[in-house]
PDB file of C-alpha atoms in Angstrom:
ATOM      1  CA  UNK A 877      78.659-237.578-124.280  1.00 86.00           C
ATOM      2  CA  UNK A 878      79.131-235.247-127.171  1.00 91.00           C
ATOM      3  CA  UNK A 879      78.652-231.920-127.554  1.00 92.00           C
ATOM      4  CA  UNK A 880      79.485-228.732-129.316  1.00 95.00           C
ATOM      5  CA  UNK A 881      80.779-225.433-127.233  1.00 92.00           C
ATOM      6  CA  UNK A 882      82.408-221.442-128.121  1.00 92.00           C
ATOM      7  CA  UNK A 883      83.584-219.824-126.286  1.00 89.00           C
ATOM      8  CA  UNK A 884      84.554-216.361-126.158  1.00 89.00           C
ATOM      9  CA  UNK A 885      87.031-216.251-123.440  1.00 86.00           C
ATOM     10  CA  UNK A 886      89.423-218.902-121.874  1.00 87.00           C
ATOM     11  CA  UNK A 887      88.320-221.366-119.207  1.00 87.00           C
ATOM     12  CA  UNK A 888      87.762-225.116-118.239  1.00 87.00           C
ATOM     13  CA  UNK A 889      84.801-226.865-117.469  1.00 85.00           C
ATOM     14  CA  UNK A 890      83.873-229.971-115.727  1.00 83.00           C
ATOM     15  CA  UNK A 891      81.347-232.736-115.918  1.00 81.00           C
ATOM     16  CA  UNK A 892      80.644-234.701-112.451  1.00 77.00           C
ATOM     17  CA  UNK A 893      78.273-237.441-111.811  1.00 75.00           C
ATOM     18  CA  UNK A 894      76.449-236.421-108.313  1.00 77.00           C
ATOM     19  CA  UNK A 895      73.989-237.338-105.626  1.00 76.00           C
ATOM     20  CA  UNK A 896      70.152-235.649-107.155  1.00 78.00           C
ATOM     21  CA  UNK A 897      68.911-234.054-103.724  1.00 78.00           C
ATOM     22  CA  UNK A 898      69.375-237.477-102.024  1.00 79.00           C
ATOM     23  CA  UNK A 899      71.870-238.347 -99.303  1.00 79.00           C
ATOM     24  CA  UNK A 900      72.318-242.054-100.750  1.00 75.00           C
ATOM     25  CA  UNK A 901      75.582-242.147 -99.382  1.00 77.00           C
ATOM     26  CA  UNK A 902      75.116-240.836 -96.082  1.00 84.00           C
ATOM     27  CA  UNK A 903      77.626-238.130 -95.912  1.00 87.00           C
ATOM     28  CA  UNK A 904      75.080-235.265 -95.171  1.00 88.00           C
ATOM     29  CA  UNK A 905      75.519-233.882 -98.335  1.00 82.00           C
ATOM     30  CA  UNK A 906      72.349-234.291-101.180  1.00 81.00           C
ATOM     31  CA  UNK A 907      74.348-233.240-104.048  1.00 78.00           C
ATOM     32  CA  UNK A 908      77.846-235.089-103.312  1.00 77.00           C
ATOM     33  CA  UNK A 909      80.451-235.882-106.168  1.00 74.00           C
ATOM     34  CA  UNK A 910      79.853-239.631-106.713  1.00 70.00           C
ATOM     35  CA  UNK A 911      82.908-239.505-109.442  1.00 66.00           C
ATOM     36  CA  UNK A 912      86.041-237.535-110.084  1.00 65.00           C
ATOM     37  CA  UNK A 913      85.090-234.479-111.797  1.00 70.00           C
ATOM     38  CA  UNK A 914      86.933-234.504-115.658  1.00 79.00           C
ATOM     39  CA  UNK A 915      87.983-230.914-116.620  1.00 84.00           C
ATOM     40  CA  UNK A 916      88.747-229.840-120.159  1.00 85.00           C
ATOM     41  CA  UNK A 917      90.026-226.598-121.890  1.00 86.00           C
ATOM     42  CA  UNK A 918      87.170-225.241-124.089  1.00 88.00           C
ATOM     43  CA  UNK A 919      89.298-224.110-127.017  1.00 89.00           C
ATOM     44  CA  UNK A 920      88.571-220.121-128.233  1.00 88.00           C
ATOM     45  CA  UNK A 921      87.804-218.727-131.137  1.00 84.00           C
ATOM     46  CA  UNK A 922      84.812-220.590-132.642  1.00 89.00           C
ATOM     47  CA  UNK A 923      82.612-223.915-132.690  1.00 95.00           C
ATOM     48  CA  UNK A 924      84.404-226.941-131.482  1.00 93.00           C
ATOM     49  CA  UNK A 925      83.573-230.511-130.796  1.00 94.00           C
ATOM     50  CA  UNK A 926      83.739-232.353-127.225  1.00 90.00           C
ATOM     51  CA  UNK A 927      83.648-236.252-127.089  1.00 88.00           C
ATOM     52  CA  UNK A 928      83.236-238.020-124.155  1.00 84.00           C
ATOM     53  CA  UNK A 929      83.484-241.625-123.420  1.00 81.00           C
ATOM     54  CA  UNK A 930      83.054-243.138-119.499  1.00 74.00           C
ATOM     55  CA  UNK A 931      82.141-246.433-118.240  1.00 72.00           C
ATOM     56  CA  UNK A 932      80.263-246.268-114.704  1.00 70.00           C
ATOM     57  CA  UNK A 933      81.308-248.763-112.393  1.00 68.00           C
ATOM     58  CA  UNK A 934      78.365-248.486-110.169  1.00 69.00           C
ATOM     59  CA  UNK A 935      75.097-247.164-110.159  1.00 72.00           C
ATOM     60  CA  UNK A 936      72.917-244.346-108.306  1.00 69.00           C
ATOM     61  CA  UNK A 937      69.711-244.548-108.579  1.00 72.00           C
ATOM     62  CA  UNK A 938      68.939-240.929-108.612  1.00 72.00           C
ATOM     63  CA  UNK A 939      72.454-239.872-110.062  1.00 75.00           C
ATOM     64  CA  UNK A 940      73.052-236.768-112.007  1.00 77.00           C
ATOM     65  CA  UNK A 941      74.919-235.873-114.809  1.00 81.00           C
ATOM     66  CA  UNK A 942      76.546-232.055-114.156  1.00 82.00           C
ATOM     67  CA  UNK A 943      78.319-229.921-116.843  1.00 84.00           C
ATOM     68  CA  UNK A 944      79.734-226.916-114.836  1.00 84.00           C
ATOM     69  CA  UNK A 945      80.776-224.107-116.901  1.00 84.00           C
ATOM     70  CA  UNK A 946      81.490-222.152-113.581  1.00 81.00           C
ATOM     71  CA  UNK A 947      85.503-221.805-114.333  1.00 81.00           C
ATOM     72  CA  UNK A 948      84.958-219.869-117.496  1.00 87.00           C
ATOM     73  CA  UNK A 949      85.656-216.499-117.901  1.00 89.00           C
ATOM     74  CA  UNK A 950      83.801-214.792-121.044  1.00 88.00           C
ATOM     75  CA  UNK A 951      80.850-216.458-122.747  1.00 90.00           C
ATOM     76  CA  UNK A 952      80.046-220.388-123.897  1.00 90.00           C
ATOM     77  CA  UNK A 953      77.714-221.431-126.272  1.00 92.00           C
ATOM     78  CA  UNK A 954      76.414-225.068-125.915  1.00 93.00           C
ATOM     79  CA  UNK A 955      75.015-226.813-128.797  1.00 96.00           C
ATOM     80  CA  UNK A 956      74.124-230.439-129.849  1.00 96.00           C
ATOM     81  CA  UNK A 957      74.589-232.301-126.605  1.00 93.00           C
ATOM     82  CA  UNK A 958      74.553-235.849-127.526  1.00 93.00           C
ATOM     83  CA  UNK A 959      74.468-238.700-124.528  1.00 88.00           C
ATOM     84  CA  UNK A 960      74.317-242.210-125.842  1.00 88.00           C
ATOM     85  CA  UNK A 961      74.562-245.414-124.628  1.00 82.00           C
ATOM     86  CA  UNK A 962      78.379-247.315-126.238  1.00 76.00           C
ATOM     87  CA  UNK A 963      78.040-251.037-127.861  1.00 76.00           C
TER      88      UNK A 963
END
């Protein structure tokens, strides 16, 4: 995953693969965490770029891929969001 982000502000966000509205694994829950969230410092003052590289080690069939911005404080602009399958 690659993408481009400014912020005006200071924060972290997160990016979590999760349950899509399905309780798949039976926890009650139909958007549960099916990975540890990653959390990274956006970087002020201007356009920077965010690589991402992650290997799943299992699947979910209706799996989501969540960027949470919910930890910043200011404004963040997203641009040029990038996900690609590795060699």
């Amino acid at each position: 995953l690659t993408l481009d982000a400014a912020i005006e502000g200071e924060g972290t966000f997160g990016m979590d693969l999760a349950e899509n509205n399905r309780d798949e694994n039976g926890d009650g829950n139909k958007f549960s965490g099916l990975a540890p969230w990653l959390r990274v410092k956006l970087i002020p003052g201007g356009w920077n770029r965010y690589c991402f590289d992650f290997k799943a080690t299992g699947t979910a069939r209706y799996g989501m891929l969540q960027l949470n911005f919910g930890l910043v404080k200011g404004t963040v602009r997203v641009d040029n969001v990038v996900l690609e399958e590795l060699p």
